[in-house]
Amino acid sequence: MILTSVTDIDPQRWDRLVGPAAITRSHAYLSAVEAAAIPECRYFYPVVFNARNEIVAHACVYTIGTDFAQLLPRALQRLVEVARRIRPTLLKARITECASPLVAGHSLSVAIDAPRARLIARLVDATADIAWDEGSSLVVIRDFLPEETDVVEALQERGFNCVANMPLARIRVRWNSHEEYLAAMKPRYRKDVVRRLRRAREPGLTVRRIEQFGDAAQTWLRQVLVVQQAGSRFKREVLTEEYYRQMDRRLGRDSCLLVAERDGEAVAHGMVITDRDNTVATFFGREAGKPGREWFLLVDEVIRAGIERRSRHIHLGLGSYEAKALVGAESLPLTILCRSRYRLVNWLMRRIPGIVNRSARPAPEIFRD
């Protein structure tokens, strides 16, 4: 069965496969993203039942318009812009993704006692069927960590091409307090972090955690668009005010906003969602103008919150790897599996498997252990 809204199924039945440590695959998160009405996105949910009408597998699939010219060097991007005067759709396509929307991570969930390989194959076949029905030329199954090689190998056997995504910046938590986290650093790195925090606070910046933030959605959207429009990273999804309202309403205490304030005015923010094992930073936004040190202060607060919650991992997302490495994040490879209906595209993916990957230099070892 393929649903066109996750709200068409009971949340408890859906979440029984997800468990307490995968919030980005939960019914609450997916229903919030769906209700956020991200432009050019349509959502589908393949669900597999057994003979007793129990859900044994499900996934989130969505279609989205994508501009692949963003992956080219700037000189070639300018040539594409000229060529689009004649052919507006050049290097633009509607792709079908099976993934957790708006964050790094896959969306495949399978019951513990069920035949995993066979059910994942059924979910992937359903994704391909959706792509065909929607006129999509490219199917993408993402993102898989190094320990999920079984899925990667199985999909390669089904004709998918293996492509390296941008890495995930993640901190493995092994401290009981923020003080222990700082004390575990090598002296030169600890000194650097403490100095950065002190300088960030000098302009009178403070950080406040807000659990109910939907009423100020207009402010948060304005700030996040400042960052998205200025960034050089591959852009697709454009957030809406409703994203903030829905994340607040549907995730409840599993979501919060970290707000950097100066003289009582919000000048920047960072969204955080949490489950039993993970603290996940999603979107950062700030007011227009010259950037200050708000980002560093907010990231430190994400780390502080993750340690307080006894999270196993703190996810800092994609990009800005050198800055994130200085606070203890390691860059974990993420694998994408892609298949196109066009042979030339499949050939290119096999020849340039790292076209999306923009990883930084190896991170320094900042901790003593």
CSV table of C-alpha atoms in Angstrom, one decimal:
chain,number,residue,atom,x,y,z
A,1,MET,CA,0.0,0.0,0.0
A,2,ILE,CA,1.2,3.5,-0.8
A,3,LEU,CA,-0.3,6.3,1.3
A,4,THR,CA,-0.3,9.9,0.2
A,5,SER,CA,-0.4,11.2,3.8
A,6,VAL,CA,1.2,9.8,6.9
A,7,THR,CA,-1.9,11.0,8.8
A,8,ASP,CA,-3.9,8.3,7.1
A,9,ILE,CA,-2.3,5.7,9.5
A,10,ASP,CA,-2.4,5.4,13.3
A,11,PRO,CA,0.7,7.0,14.9
A,12,GLN,CA,1.2,4.1,17.3
A,13,ARG,CA,1.1,1.6,14.5
A,14,TRP,CA,3.6,3.6,12.5
A,15,ASP,CA,6.0,4.3,15.4
A,16,ARG,CA,6.0,0.6,16.6
A,17,LEU,CA,8.6,0.0,13.8
A,18,VAL,CA,10.6,3.2,14.4
A,19,GLY,CA,11.4,2.8,18.1
A,20,PRO,CA,12.5,5.6,20.5
A,21,ALA,CA,15.8,6.4,18.9
A,22,ALA,CA,14.8,7.6,15.3
A,23,ILE,CA,12.8,10.7,15.6
A,24,THR,CA,13.3,11.7,12.0
A,25,ARG,CA,11.4,8.6,10.9
A,26,SER,CA,8.6,9.1,13.5
A,27,HIS,CA,5.0,9.8,12.7
A,28,ALA,CA,5.2,13.2,14.6
A,29,TYR,CA,8.2,14.4,12.6
A,30,LEU,CA,6.9,13.2,9.2
A,31,SER,CA,3.5,14.7,9.8
A,32,ALA,CA,5.1,18.0,10.8
A,33,VAL,CA,7.2,18.2,7.7
A,34,GLU,CA,4.3,17.1,5.5
A,35,ALA,CA,2.1,19.9,7.0
A,36,ALA,CA,4.8,22.4,6.6
A,37,ALA,CA,4.0,22.5,2.8
A,38,ILE,CA,7.5,22.8,1.5
A,39,PRO,CA,7.3,24.1,-2.1
A,40,GLU,CA,7.5,21.5,-4.9
A,41,CYS,CA,7.4,18.5,-2.5
A,42,ARG,CA,4.9,15.7,-2.6
A,43,TYR,CA,5.0,12.9,0.0
A,44,PHE,CA,4.3,9.2,-0.3
A,45,TYR,CA,4.5,6.4,2.3
A,46,PRO,CA,4.9,2.8,1.2
A,47,VAL,CA,3.6,0.5,3.9
A,48,VAL,CA,3.9,-3.3,3.9
A,49,PHE,CA,1.5,-5.4,6.0
A,50,ASN,CA,1.7,-9.1,6.9
A,51,ALA,CA,-1.1,-11.7,6.8
A,52,ARG,CA,-2.3,-10.5,10.3
A,53,ASN,CA,-2.6,-6.9,9.0
A,54,GLU,CA,0.5,-5.9,11.1
A,55,ILE,CA,2.8,-3.3,9.6
A,56,VAL,CA,6.2,-5.0,8.9
A,57,ALA,CA,7.9,-2.2,6.9
A,58,HIS,CA,7.4,1.4,5.9
A,59,ALA,CA,9.3,4.4,4.4
A,60,CYS,CA,8.9,8.0,3.5
A,61,VAL,CA,9.3,8.9,-0.2
A,62,TYR,CA,9.0,12.4,-1.7
A,63,THR,CA,9.4,14.1,-5.0
A,64,ILE,CA,11.1,17.4,-5.4
A,65,GLY,CA,12.3,19.7,-8.1
A,66,THR,CA,16.1,19.9,-8.2
A,67,ASP,CA,18.6,22.2,-10.0
A,68,PHE,CA,21.7,20.2,-10.7
A,69,ALA,CA,23.6,23.2,-12.1
A,70,GLN,CA,24.4,24.0,-8.4
A,71,LEU,CA,26.9,21.1,-8.5
A,72,LEU,CA,28.9,22.6,-11.3
A,73,PRO,CA,31.9,25.1,-11.0
A,74,ARG,CA,30.7,28.7,-11.1
A,75,ALA,CA,32.0,29.3,-14.7
A,76,LEU,CA,29.9,26.4,-16.0
A,77,GLN,CA,26.9,27.6,-13.9
A,78,ARG,CA,27.0,30.9,-15.8
A,79,LEU,CA,27.1,29.0,-19.1
A,80,VAL,CA,24.0,27.0,-18.0
A,81,GLU,CA,22.2,30.3,-17.1
A,82,VAL,CA,22.8,31.5,-20.6
A,83,ALA,CA,21.7,28.2,-22.2
A,84,ARG,CA,18.5,28.3,-20.1
A,85,ARG,CA,17.3,31.3,-22.1
A,86,ILE,CA,16.7,28.8,-24.9
A,87,ARG,CA,16.0,25.7,-22.8
A,88,PRO,CA,14.7,26.7,-19.3
A,89,THR,CA,14.7,23.1,-18.0
A,90,LEU,CA,18.3,22.4,-18.7
A,91,LEU,CA,19.9,20.4,-15.8
A,92,LYS,CA,16.6,20.7,-13.8
A,93,ALA,CA,14.7,17.5,-12.9
A,94,ARG,CA,12.1,16.2,-10.6
A,95,ILE,CA,13.7,13.5,-8.5
A,96,THR,CA,12.2,10.9,-6.2
A,97,GLU,CA,13.9,10.4,-2.8
A,98,CYS,CA,13.4,7.8,-0.2
A,99,ALA,CA,14.9,9.4,2.9
A,100,SER,CA,14.1,11.4,6.1
A,101,PRO,CA,13.1,14.8,4.7
A,102,LEU,CA,15.1,17.9,5.6
A,103,VAL,CA,17.7,16.0,7.6
A,104,ALA,CA,20.5,13.5,6.9
A,105,GLY,CA,19.3,9.9,7.3
A,106,HIS,CA,17.3,7.1,5.6
A,107,SER,CA,13.7,6.5,6.1
A,108,LEU,CA,13.5,2.7,5.9
A,109,SER,CA,11.9,0.9,8.9
A,110,VAL,CA,11.5,-2.8,9.1
A,111,ALA,CA,10.1,-5.0,12.0
A,112,ILE,CA,12.8,-6.7,14.0
A,113,ASP,CA,11.6,-10.3,13.3
A,114,ALA,CA,10.8,-9.7,9.6
A,115,PRO,CA,12.9,-10.6,6.5
A,116,ARG,CA,14.8,-7.3,6.3
A,117,ALA,CA,16.4,-7.7,2.9
A,118,ARG,CA,13.2,-8.8,1.1
A,119,LEU,CA,11.1,-6.0,2.7
A,120,ILE,CA,13.6,-3.3,1.9
A,121,ALA,CA,13.5,-4.5,-1.7
A,122,ARG,CA,9.8,-4.1,-1.7
A,123,LEU,CA,10.0,-0.5,-0.3
A,124,VAL,CA,12.6,0.3,-3.0
A,125,ASP,CA,10.4,-1.1,-5.7
A,126,ALA,CA,7.6,1.0,-4.4
A,127,THR,CA,9.8,4.1,-4.6
A,128,ALA,CA,10.6,3.3,-8.2
A,129,ASP,CA,6.9,2.9,-9.0
A,130,ILE,CA,6.2,6.3,-7.4
A,131,ALA,CA,9.0,7.8,-9.6
A,132,TRP,CA,7.5,6.3,-12.7
A,133,ASP,CA,4.0,7.5,-11.9
A,134,GLU,CA,5.2,11.0,-11.1
A,135,GLY,CA,7.3,11.3,-14.3
A,136,SER,CA,10.5,11.4,-12.3
A,137,SER,CA,13.8,10.5,-14.0
A,138,LEU,CA,15.9,9.8,-11.0
A,139,VAL,CA,15.4,7.7,-7.9
A,140,VAL,CA,17.6,8.4,-4.8
A,141,ILE,CA,17.8,6.3,-1.7
A,142,ARG,CA,19.8,8.1,1.1
A,143,ASP,CA,21.6,8.4,3.6
A,144,PHE,CA,23.5,5.3,4.9
A,145,LEU,CA,26.2,5.3,7.5
A,146,PRO,CA,29.3,3.1,7.2
A,147,GLU,CA,27.7,0.4,9.4
A,148,GLU,CA,24.7,0.0,7.0
A,149,THR,CA,26.7,-1.7,4.2
A,150,ASP,CA,24.2,-4.5,4.0
A,151,VAL,CA,21.6,-2.2,2.5
A,152,VAL,CA,24.1,-0.5,0.2
A,153,GLU,CA,25.3,-3.8,-1.2
A,154,ALA,CA,21.8,-5.1,-1.7
A,155,LEU,CA,20.7,-2.0,-3.7
A,156,GLN,CA,23.9,-2.1,-5.8
A,157,GLU,CA,22.9,-5.6,-6.8
A,158,ARG,CA,19.5,-4.2,-7.9
A,159,GLY,CA,21.2,-1.8,-10.3
A,160,PHE,CA,21.7,1.3,-8.1
A,161,ASN,CA,24.8,3.4,-8.3
A,162,CYS,CA,26.7,4.2,-5.2
A,163,VAL,CA,27.4,8.0,-4.7
A,164,ALA,CA,29.1,9.7,-1.8
A,165,ASN,CA,27.0,12.4,-0.1
A,166,MET,CA,28.4,15.2,2.0
A,167,PRO,CA,29.5,13.7,5.3
A,168,LEU,CA,27.5,14.0,8.6
A,169,ALA,CA,29.2,16.0,11.3
A,170,ARG,CA,28.5,14.1,14.6
A,171,ILE,CA,29.8,14.2,18.1
A,172,ARG,CA,29.9,11.0,20.2
A,173,VAL,CA,29.0,11.9,23.7
A,174,ARG,CA,31.1,10.4,26.5
A,175,TRP,CA,30.9,13.1,29.2
A,176,ASN,CA,28.5,13.7,32.1
A,177,SER,CA,28.7,17.5,31.9
A,178,HIS,CA,29.8,20.4,29.7
A,179,GLU,CA,32.7,21.0,32.1
A,180,GLU,CA,33.9,17.4,31.5
A,181,TYR,CA,33.5,17.9,27.8
A,182,LEU,CA,35.8,20.9,27.9
A,183,ALA,CA,38.3,19.2,30.3
A,184,ALA,CA,38.6,16.3,27.9
A,185,MET,CA,40.1,18.5,25.2
A,186,LYS,CA,43.7,18.9,24.6
A,187,PRO,CA,44.8,22.2,26.1
A,188,ARG,CA,45.3,24.2,22.9
A,189,TYR,CA,41.9,23.3,21.6
A,190,ARG,CA,40.2,23.9,25.0
A,191,LYS,CA,41.8,27.3,25.2
A,192,ASP,CA,40.5,28.1,21.7
A,193,VAL,CA,36.9,27.1,22.5
A,194,VAL,CA,36.9,29.0,25.7
A,195,ARG,CA,38.3,32.1,24.0
A,196,ARG,CA,35.7,31.8,21.2
A,197,LEU,CA,32.8,31.5,23.7
A,198,ARG,CA,34.1,34.5,25.7
A,199,ARG,CA,34.4,36.7,22.6
A,200,ALA,CA,30.9,35.6,21.5
A,201,ARG,CA,29.4,36.7,24.8
A,202,GLU,CA,31.2,40.1,24.8
A,203,PRO,CA,28.7,41.9,22.6
A,204,GLY,CA,26.0,41.0,25.2
A,205,LEU,CA,24.9,37.8,23.5
A,206,THR,CA,23.0,35.2,25.6
A,207,VAL,CA,21.2,32.0,24.6
A,208,ARG,CA,17.8,31.0,25.7
A,209,ARG,CA,16.0,27.7,25.1
A,210,ILE,CA,12.4,28.1,24.0
A,211,GLU,CA,10.1,25.0,24.0
A,212,GLN,CA,7.1,26.8,22.5
A,213,PHE,CA,8.2,28.8,19.5
A,214,GLY,CA,5.5,28.5,16.9
A,215,ASP,CA,3.9,31.9,17.5
A,216,ALA,CA,7.1,33.7,16.3
A,217,ALA,CA,7.4,31.6,13.1
A,218,GLN,CA,7.6,34.7,10.9
A,219,THR,CA,10.8,35.8,12.7
A,220,TRP,CA,12.4,32.3,12.5
A,221,LEU,CA,11.6,32.0,8.8
A,222,ARG,CA,13.1,35.4,8.1
A,223,GLN,CA,16.3,34.5,9.9
A,224,VAL,CA,16.7,31.1,8.3
A,225,LEU,CA,16.2,32.5,4.8
A,226,VAL,CA,19.1,34.9,5.4
A,227,VAL,CA,21.4,31.9,5.9
A,228,GLN,CA,19.9,29.8,3.1
A,229,GLN,CA,20.2,32.6,0.5
A,230,ALA,CA,23.8,33.5,1.5
A,231,GLY,CA,25.1,29.9,1.6
A,232,SER,CA,27.0,28.2,-1.1
A,233,ARG,CA,25.7,24.7,-0.3
A,234,PHE,CA,23.5,22.7,-2.6
A,235,LYS,CA,20.0,24.2,-2.1
A,236,ARG,CA,16.6,22.6,-2.7
A,237,GLU,CA,14.0,22.7,0.1
A,238,VAL,CA,12.8,26.2,1.0
A,239,LEU,CA,11.3,26.4,4.5
A,240,THR,CA,8.0,27.9,5.4
A,241,GLU,CA,6.5,29.6,8.5
A,242,GLU,CA,4.4,26.5,8.9
A,243,TYR,CA,7.5,24.4,9.4
A,244,TYR,CA,8.2,26.1,12.7
A,245,ARG,CA,4.5,26.0,13.8
A,246,GLN,CA,4.2,22.3,13.0
A,247,MET,CA,7.5,21.3,14.6
A,248,ASP,CA,6.4,23.1,17.7
A,249,ARG,CA,2.9,21.6,17.8
A,250,ARG,CA,3.5,18.0,16.7
A,251,LEU,CA,6.9,17.3,18.3
A,252,GLY,CA,6.2,19.0,21.6
A,253,ARG,CA,9.0,18.6,24.1
A,254,ASP,CA,11.1,16.7,21.5
A,255,SER,CA,11.8,20.0,19.7
A,256,CYS,CA,13.0,23.3,20.9
A,257,LEU,CA,14.6,26.5,19.6
A,258,LEU,CA,17.9,27.9,20.9
A,259,VAL,CA,17.7,31.6,20.5
A,260,ALA,CA,20.6,34.0,20.7
A,261,GLU,CA,19.5,37.3,22.1
A,262,ARG,CA,21.0,40.8,22.5
A,263,ASP,CA,19.3,43.3,24.7
A,264,GLY,CA,16.2,41.1,24.7
A,265,GLU,CA,16.0,40.9,20.9
A,266,ALA,CA,16.3,37.6,19.0
A,267,VAL,CA,19.3,37.9,16.6
A,268,ALA,CA,19.8,34.2,15.7
A,269,HIS,CA,18.4,30.8,16.4
A,270,GLY,CA,19.0,27.1,15.9
A,271,MET,CA,16.4,24.3,15.8
A,272,VAL,CA,17.0,21.2,17.8
A,273,ILE,CA,15.0,17.9,17.8
A,274,THR,CA,15.7,15.0,20.2
A,275,ASP,CA,14.9,11.4,20.8
A,276,ARG,CA,16.3,8.8,23.3
A,277,ASP,CA,19.8,8.6,21.8
A,278,ASN,CA,20.2,11.7,19.6
A,279,THR,CA,20.3,15.5,19.7
A,280,VAL,CA,19.8,16.7,16.2
A,281,ALA,CA,20.5,20.3,15.1
A,282,THR,CA,18.5,21.1,12.0
A,283,PHE,CA,18.4,24.7,10.8
A,284,PHE,CA,20.3,27.9,11.8
A,285,GLY,CA,19.1,31.4,11.1
A,286,ARG,CA,20.2,34.9,11.8
A,287,GLU,CA,19.2,38.5,11.1
A,288,ALA,CA,20.6,40.2,8.0
A,289,GLY,CA,23.9,42.0,8.0
A,290,LYS,CA,27.4,41.1,8.8
A,291,PRO,CA,27.5,37.7,10.6
A,292,GLY,CA,28.7,37.8,14.2
A,293,ARG,CA,29.6,34.9,16.6
A,294,GLU,CA,26.1,33.7,17.1
A,295,TRP,CA,26.7,30.4,15.4
A,296,PHE,CA,29.5,29.3,17.7
A,297,LEU,CA,27.4,30.2,20.8
A,298,LEU,CA,24.4,28.3,19.5
A,299,VAL,CA,26.5,25.2,18.6
A,300,ASP,CA,27.9,25.2,22.1
A,301,GLU,CA,24.4,25.3,23.5
A,302,VAL,CA,23.4,22.3,21.3
A,303,ILE,CA,26.4,20.4,22.7
A,304,ARG,CA,25.4,21.4,26.3
A,305,ALA,CA,21.8,20.3,25.7
A,306,GLY,CA,22.9,17.0,24.2
A,307,ILE,CA,25.2,16.2,27.2
A,308,GLU,CA,22.4,17.2,29.6
A,309,ARG,CA,20.0,14.8,27.9
A,310,ARG,CA,22.5,11.9,28.1
A,311,SER,CA,22.4,11.6,24.3
A,312,ARG,CA,24.7,9.1,22.6
A,313,HIS,CA,25.2,11.4,19.6
A,314,ILE,CA,24.9,15.0,18.8
A,315,HIS,CA,24.2,15.6,15.1
A,316,LEU,CA,25.5,18.9,13.6
A,317,GLY,CA,24.4,18.3,10.0
A,318,LEU,CA,26.2,18.8,6.8
A,319,GLY,CA,28.8,21.4,5.9
A,320,SER,CA,31.1,23.8,7.8
A,321,TYR,CA,33.2,20.8,8.8
A,322,GLU,CA,36.4,22.7,9.9
A,323,ALA,CA,34.4,24.8,12.3
A,324,LYS,CA,32.5,21.8,13.6
A,325,ALA,CA,35.7,19.8,14.0
A,326,LEU,CA,37.0,22.4,16.4
A,327,VAL,CA,34.1,21.6,18.8
A,328,GLY,CA,34.7,17.8,18.6
A,329,ALA,CA,32.6,16.7,15.6
A,330,GLU,CA,33.9,13.9,13.3
A,331,SER,CA,32.8,13.6,9.7
A,332,LEU,CA,31.0,10.4,8.9
A,333,PRO,CA,30.7,9.2,5.3
A,334,LEU,CA,27.1,9.1,4.0
A,335,THR,CA,26.2,6.9,1.0
A,336,ILE,CA,23.5,7.7,-1.5
A,337,LEU,CA,22.1,5.0,-3.9
A,338,CYS,CA,20.9,6.4,-7.2
A,339,ARG,CA,19.3,5.0,-10.4
A,340,SER,CA,18.1,7.0,-13.4
A,341,ARG,CA,16.0,6.0,-16.4
A,342,TYR,CA,18.7,7.6,-18.6
A,343,ARG,CA,21.8,5.5,-19.3
A,344,LEU,CA,24.0,8.5,-19.7
A,345,VAL,CA,23.1,9.7,-16.2
A,346,ASN,CA,23.9,6.2,-14.7
A,347,TRP,CA,27.2,6.2,-16.6
A,348,LEU,CA,28.1,9.7,-15.1
A,349,MET,CA,27.3,8.6,-11.6
A,350,ARG,CA,29.5,5.6,-11.9
A,351,ARG,CA,32.4,7.8,-13.3
A,352,ILE,CA,32.0,10.6,-10.8
A,353,PRO,CA,30.7,9.0,-7.5
A,354,GLY,CA,31.9,11.9,-5.4
A,355,ILE,CA,30.2,14.8,-7.3
A,356,VAL,CA,28.0,15.7,-4.3
A,357,ASN,CA,30.7,15.1,-1.7
A,358,ARG,CA,32.4,18.4,-0.5
A,359,SER,CA,34.1,17.1,2.6
A,360,ALA,CA,36.8,19.0,4.3
A,361,ARG,CA,40.3,18.0,5.3
A,362,PRO,CA,40.7,15.3,8.0
A,363,ALA,CA,39.6,16.7,11.4
A,364,PRO,CA,42.2,17.2,14.1
A,365,GLU,CA,42.2,15.1,17.2
A,366,ILE,CA,41.0,17.6,19.8
A,367,PHE,CA,40.3,15.2,22.7
A,368,ARG,CA,43.0,13.6,24.8
A,369,ASP,CA,41.4,10.2,24.5
